[in-house]
Amino acid sequence: QKEVEQNSGPLSVPEGAIASLNCTYSDRVSQSFFWYRQYSGKSPELIMSIYSNGDKEDGRFTAQLNKASQYVSLLIRDSQPSDSATYLCASRSGGSTLGRLYFGRGTQLTVWP
Amino acid sequence: GAGVSQSPRYKVAKRGQDVALRCDPISGHVSLFWYQQALGQGPEFLTYFQNEAQLDKSGLPSDRFFAERPEGSVSTLKIQRTQQEDSAVYLCASSFAASSYEQYFGPGTRLTVT
């Protein structure tokens, strides 16, 4: 079973703060990791992908990957109310299940003004 | 350019009816995926096509579920004899290639079986 676990929410932060979202995965063969944002009633929207250990920054978003610890995180700096959504962590294996994504249940983030 | 499109956006079916859900991927995307998302859960993989070939259908929950992509572009997910437990959002995603590119999702079809 290739599991992706996300820290239980909901997470609530004030506007301007840093929101930290965490994810662990069980399959050591996993090679690629993704963060999707999903607004209520909408479909997942890709916001970050990360493939190698370390940090990857894109605007206010930073993804961090530690393959030894099987841990992925997403930091959102200067959080805005428009960031309020469910954030889904996903992994993609390089093994026999090539291509398919395994998703966590998501962490609901609320940014209050 | 245009993203992934799906139709219908909403479908209500009586238990026992057959339904067909359509996905039109991003132009040029070779890989197409179907996922099922229940309320409060992350998407669960159903099946995957590379061009017209269905390379993985291990996520289809029963033999009532069938998917096809005959010309390597538009795909249809068919559910026969729908049951209440089939109620979910069905998401289609496409990518340029399966192994090394990001997947982009369509708006989904919300299926309600009454």
Short mmCIF file of C-alpha atoms in Angstrom, two decimals:
data_model
loop_
_atom_site.label_atom_id
_atom_site.label_comp_id
_atom_site.label_asym_id
_atom_site.label_seq_id
_atom_site.Cartn_x
_atom_site.Cartn_y
_atom_site.Cartn_z
CA GLN A 1 0.00 0.00 0.00
CA LYS A 2 1.52 3.29 -1.05
CA GLU A 3 0.24 5.73 1.54
CA VAL A 4 0.48 9.47 1.71
CA GLU A 5 -0.34 11.01 5.06
CA GLN A 6 -0.97 14.67 5.73
CA ASN A 7 -1.00 16.45 9.06
CA SER A 8 -4.49 16.64 10.42
CA GLY A 9 -6.24 19.92 10.04
CA PRO A 10 -7.85 22.19 9.92
CA LEU A 11 -5.04 24.71 10.05
CA SER A 12 -5.88 28.31 10.80
CA VAL A 13 -3.39 31.18 10.50
CA PRO A 14 -3.73 34.97 10.48
CA GLU A 15 -3.17 36.98 7.34
CA GLY A 16 0.53 37.62 6.76
CA ALA A 17 1.70 34.58 8.72
CA ILE A 18 3.55 31.52 7.41
CA ALA A 19 1.41 28.44 6.89
CA SER A 20 3.23 25.11 7.14
CA LEU A 21 1.72 21.99 5.60
CA ASN A 22 3.31 18.59 6.06
CA CYS A 23 3.14 15.25 4.32
CA THR A 24 4.81 11.86 4.74
CA TYR A 25 4.84 8.97 2.33
CA SER A 26 5.44 5.26 2.77
CA ASP A 27 6.78 4.17 -0.62
CA ARG A 28 10.54 4.59 -0.83
CA VAL A 29 10.35 4.22 -4.62
CA SER A 30 8.35 7.46 -4.92
CA GLN A 31 10.27 9.92 -7.04
CA SER A 32 8.06 12.93 -7.63
CA PHE A 33 5.90 14.97 -5.33
CA PHE A 34 3.19 17.51 -5.91
CA TRP A 35 1.11 19.99 -4.01
CA TYR A 36 -2.36 20.76 -5.27
CA ARG A 37 -4.71 23.43 -4.00
CA GLN A 38 -8.42 22.66 -4.05
CA TYR A 39 -11.03 25.30 -3.38
CA SER A 40 -14.38 24.10 -2.13
CA GLY A 41 -16.41 22.67 -4.98
CA LYS A 42 -13.53 22.96 -7.44
CA SER A 43 -10.98 20.55 -8.86
CA PRO A 44 -7.34 20.28 -7.73
CA GLU A 45 -4.99 22.92 -9.10
CA LEU A 46 -1.27 22.19 -9.30
CA ILE A 47 0.80 24.73 -7.39
CA MET A 48 4.17 23.03 -6.82
CA SER A 49 6.14 20.02 -7.98
CA ILE A 50 9.40 18.82 -6.47
CA TYR A 51 11.64 16.00 -7.61
CA SER A 52 14.90 16.23 -5.68
CA ASN A 53 15.94 16.74 -2.09
CA GLY A 54 16.02 20.27 -0.81
CA ASP A 55 13.90 23.36 -1.26
CA LYS A 56 12.10 24.70 -4.27
CA GLU A 57 10.69 28.21 -4.18
CA ASP A 58 8.00 29.76 -6.37
CA GLY A 59 6.76 33.14 -5.26
CA ARG A 60 5.25 32.84 -1.80
CA PHE A 61 5.40 29.04 -1.93
CA THR A 62 8.32 26.84 -0.89
CA ALA A 63 8.25 23.07 -1.19
CA GLN A 64 10.73 21.00 0.79
CA LEU A 65 11.62 17.37 0.16
CA ASN A 66 13.59 15.00 2.35
CA LYS A 67 13.68 11.55 0.77
CA ALA A 68 15.63 9.99 3.64
CA SER A 69 12.86 10.94 6.04
CA GLN A 70 10.12 10.41 3.41
CA TYR A 71 8.81 13.87 4.17
CA VAL A 72 7.45 16.68 2.02
CA SER A 73 6.28 20.07 3.16
CA LEU A 74 4.79 23.24 1.75
CA LEU A 75 5.36 26.65 3.26
CA ILE A 76 3.15 29.56 2.30
CA ARG A 77 4.66 32.89 3.24
CA ASP A 78 2.61 36.07 3.74
CA SER A 79 -0.59 34.02 3.78
CA GLN A 80 -3.63 35.66 2.27
CA PRO A 81 -7.33 34.94 2.79
CA SER A 82 -7.38 33.79 -0.85
CA ASP A 83 -5.03 30.95 0.17
CA SER A 84 -7.87 29.43 2.20
CA ALA A 85 -8.41 26.03 0.59
CA THR A 86 -7.64 22.35 1.00
CA TYR A 87 -4.06 21.44 0.12
CA LEU A 88 -3.45 17.98 -1.28
CA CYS A 89 -0.08 16.28 -1.21
CA ALA A 90 0.56 13.66 -3.90
CA SER A 91 3.38 11.28 -4.76
CA ARG A 92 4.20 9.51 -7.96
CA SER A 93 6.06 6.23 -7.96
CA GLY A 94 8.81 5.31 -10.35
CA GLY A 95 7.96 1.66 -10.02
CA SER A 96 5.36 -0.57 -11.63
CA THR A 97 2.57 1.94 -10.99
CA LEU A 98 4.31 4.48 -13.19
CA GLY A 99 2.26 7.61 -13.69
CA ARG A 100 -0.50 7.29 -11.15
CA LEU A 101 -0.62 9.75 -8.27
CA TYR A 102 -1.25 8.79 -4.67
CA PHE A 103 -2.99 11.53 -2.72
CA GLY A 104 -3.30 12.33 0.95
CA ARG A 105 -6.65 13.32 2.39
CA GLY A 106 -5.72 16.97 2.31
CA THR A 107 -5.22 19.67 4.92
CA GLN A 108 -7.81 22.42 5.13
CA LEU A 109 -6.20 25.84 5.56
CA THR A 110 -8.05 28.93 6.70
CA VAL A 111 -6.34 32.32 6.59
CA TRP A 112 -8.25 34.89 8.60
CA PRO A 113 -7.94 38.63 8.04
CA GLY B 1 -4.36 27.29 -24.15
CA ALA B 2 -7.49 25.38 -23.24
CA GLY B 3 -7.32 23.15 -20.21
CA VAL B 4 -8.87 19.77 -19.57
CA SER B 5 -12.61 19.80 -20.09
CA GLN B 6 -15.19 17.37 -18.75
CA SER B 7 -18.86 16.87 -19.38
CA PRO B 8 -21.39 16.80 -17.98
CA ARG B 9 -20.40 18.83 -14.94
CA TYR B 10 -23.25 17.34 -12.92
CA LYS B 11 -25.10 14.09 -13.41
CA VAL B 12 -27.96 12.65 -11.40
CA ALA B 13 -28.72 9.03 -12.10
CA LYS B 14 -31.25 6.64 -10.66
CA ARG B 15 -29.79 3.49 -9.17
CA GLY B 16 -29.35 0.93 -11.92
CA GLN B 17 -28.92 3.42 -14.75
CA ASP B 18 -25.83 3.55 -16.94
CA VAL B 19 -23.83 6.78 -17.18
CA ALA B 20 -21.06 8.02 -19.49
CA LEU B 21 -18.63 10.73 -18.47
CA ARG B 22 -16.48 12.49 -21.03
CA CYS B 23 -12.99 13.95 -20.78
CA ASP B 24 -11.24 16.10 -23.35
CA PRO B 25 -7.54 16.43 -22.40
CA ILE B 26 -5.14 19.25 -23.12
CA SER B 27 -4.15 19.16 -26.77
CA GLY B 28 -0.98 17.16 -27.28
CA HIS B 29 -1.11 15.41 -23.92
CA VAL B 30 -0.34 11.75 -24.36
CA SER B 31 -1.33 10.55 -20.91
CA LEU B 32 -4.82 10.65 -19.46
CA PHE B 33 -5.90 9.62 -15.99
CA TRP B 34 -9.24 9.13 -14.27
CA TYR B 35 -9.61 9.63 -10.53
CA GLN B 36 -12.55 9.35 -8.16
CA GLN B 37 -12.89 11.76 -5.26
CA ALA B 38 -15.28 11.10 -2.41
CA LEU B 39 -16.29 13.93 -0.10
CA GLY B 40 -13.51 14.84 2.31
CA GLN B 41 -10.98 12.53 0.67
CA GLY B 42 -8.14 12.92 -1.76
CA PRO B 43 -8.58 11.69 -5.34
CA GLU B 44 -8.21 7.93 -5.84
CA PHE B 45 -6.74 6.56 -9.05
CA LEU B 46 -9.04 4.64 -11.37
CA THR B 47 -7.27 4.12 -14.69
CA TYR B 48 -4.58 5.46 -17.02
CA PHE B 49 -4.17 5.72 -20.78
CA GLN B 50 -1.12 6.41 -22.84
CA ASN B 51 -2.51 7.44 -26.21
CA GLU B 52 -5.23 4.88 -26.91
CA ALA B 53 -3.68 2.13 -24.79
CA GLN B 54 -5.11 1.53 -21.34
CA LEU B 55 -1.94 0.72 -19.43
CA ASP B 56 -3.36 0.51 -15.92
CA LYS B 57 -6.92 -0.16 -14.86
CA SER B 58 -6.12 -1.55 -11.45
CA GLY B 59 -8.05 1.21 -9.66
CA LEU B 60 -11.42 0.50 -11.26
CA PRO B 61 -13.60 -0.62 -8.32
CA SER B 62 -15.67 -3.20 -10.16
CA ASP B 63 -16.42 -4.59 -13.59
CA ARG B 64 -19.26 -2.09 -13.82
CA PHE B 65 -16.63 0.55 -14.56
CA PHE B 66 -15.21 0.76 -18.04
CA ALA B 67 -13.05 3.39 -19.72
CA GLU B 68 -11.93 3.92 -23.28
CA ARG B 69 -9.89 6.34 -25.36
CA PRO B 70 -10.27 4.94 -28.87
CA GLU B 71 -8.43 7.64 -30.83
CA GLY B 72 -5.96 8.68 -28.20
CA SER B 73 -7.62 11.97 -27.35
CA VAL B 74 -11.13 12.11 -25.84
CA SER B 75 -11.85 9.52 -23.17
CA THR B 76 -15.11 8.19 -21.79
CA LEU B 77 -15.64 6.62 -18.38
CA LYS B 78 -18.74 4.46 -18.33
CA ILE B 79 -20.44 3.15 -15.22
CA GLN B 80 -23.04 0.48 -15.69
CA ARG B 81 -25.90 -0.26 -13.28
CA THR B 82 -24.96 2.64 -11.01
CA GLN B 83 -25.06 2.15 -7.26
CA GLN B 84 -25.28 4.74 -4.48
CA GLU B 85 -21.67 4.13 -3.54
CA ASP B 86 -20.69 5.37 -7.01
CA SER B 87 -21.71 8.90 -5.99
CA ALA B 88 -18.54 10.97 -6.11
CA VAL B 89 -16.68 13.52 -8.21
CA TYR B 90 -14.95 11.95 -11.18
CA LEU B 91 -11.82 13.82 -12.16
CA CYS B 92 -9.88 13.55 -15.36
CA ALA B 93 -6.25 14.65 -15.59
CA SER B 94 -3.83 14.79 -18.47
CA SER B 95 -0.09 15.16 -18.80
CA PHE B 96 2.39 15.44 -21.63
CA ALA B 97 3.81 12.09 -20.58
CA ALA B 98 3.16 9.89 -17.60
CA SER B 99 6.53 9.43 -16.09
CA SER B 100 8.00 12.84 -15.78
CA TYR B 101 5.41 15.56 -16.23
CA GLU B 102 2.80 17.20 -14.08
CA GLN B 103 -0.85 16.22 -14.26
CA TYR B 104 -3.51 18.87 -14.80
CA PHE B 105 -7.06 18.27 -13.73
CA GLY B 106 -10.33 19.07 -15.38
CA PRO B 107 -13.29 20.54 -13.47
CA GLY B 108 -14.73 17.12 -12.68
CA THR B 109 -18.14 15.54 -13.02
CA ARG B 110 -20.20 15.29 -9.86
CA LEU B 111 -22.24 12.10 -10.03
CA THR B 112 -25.14 11.62 -7.66
CA VAL B 113 -26.91 8.27 -7.66
CA THR B 114 -30.37 8.35 -6.08
#
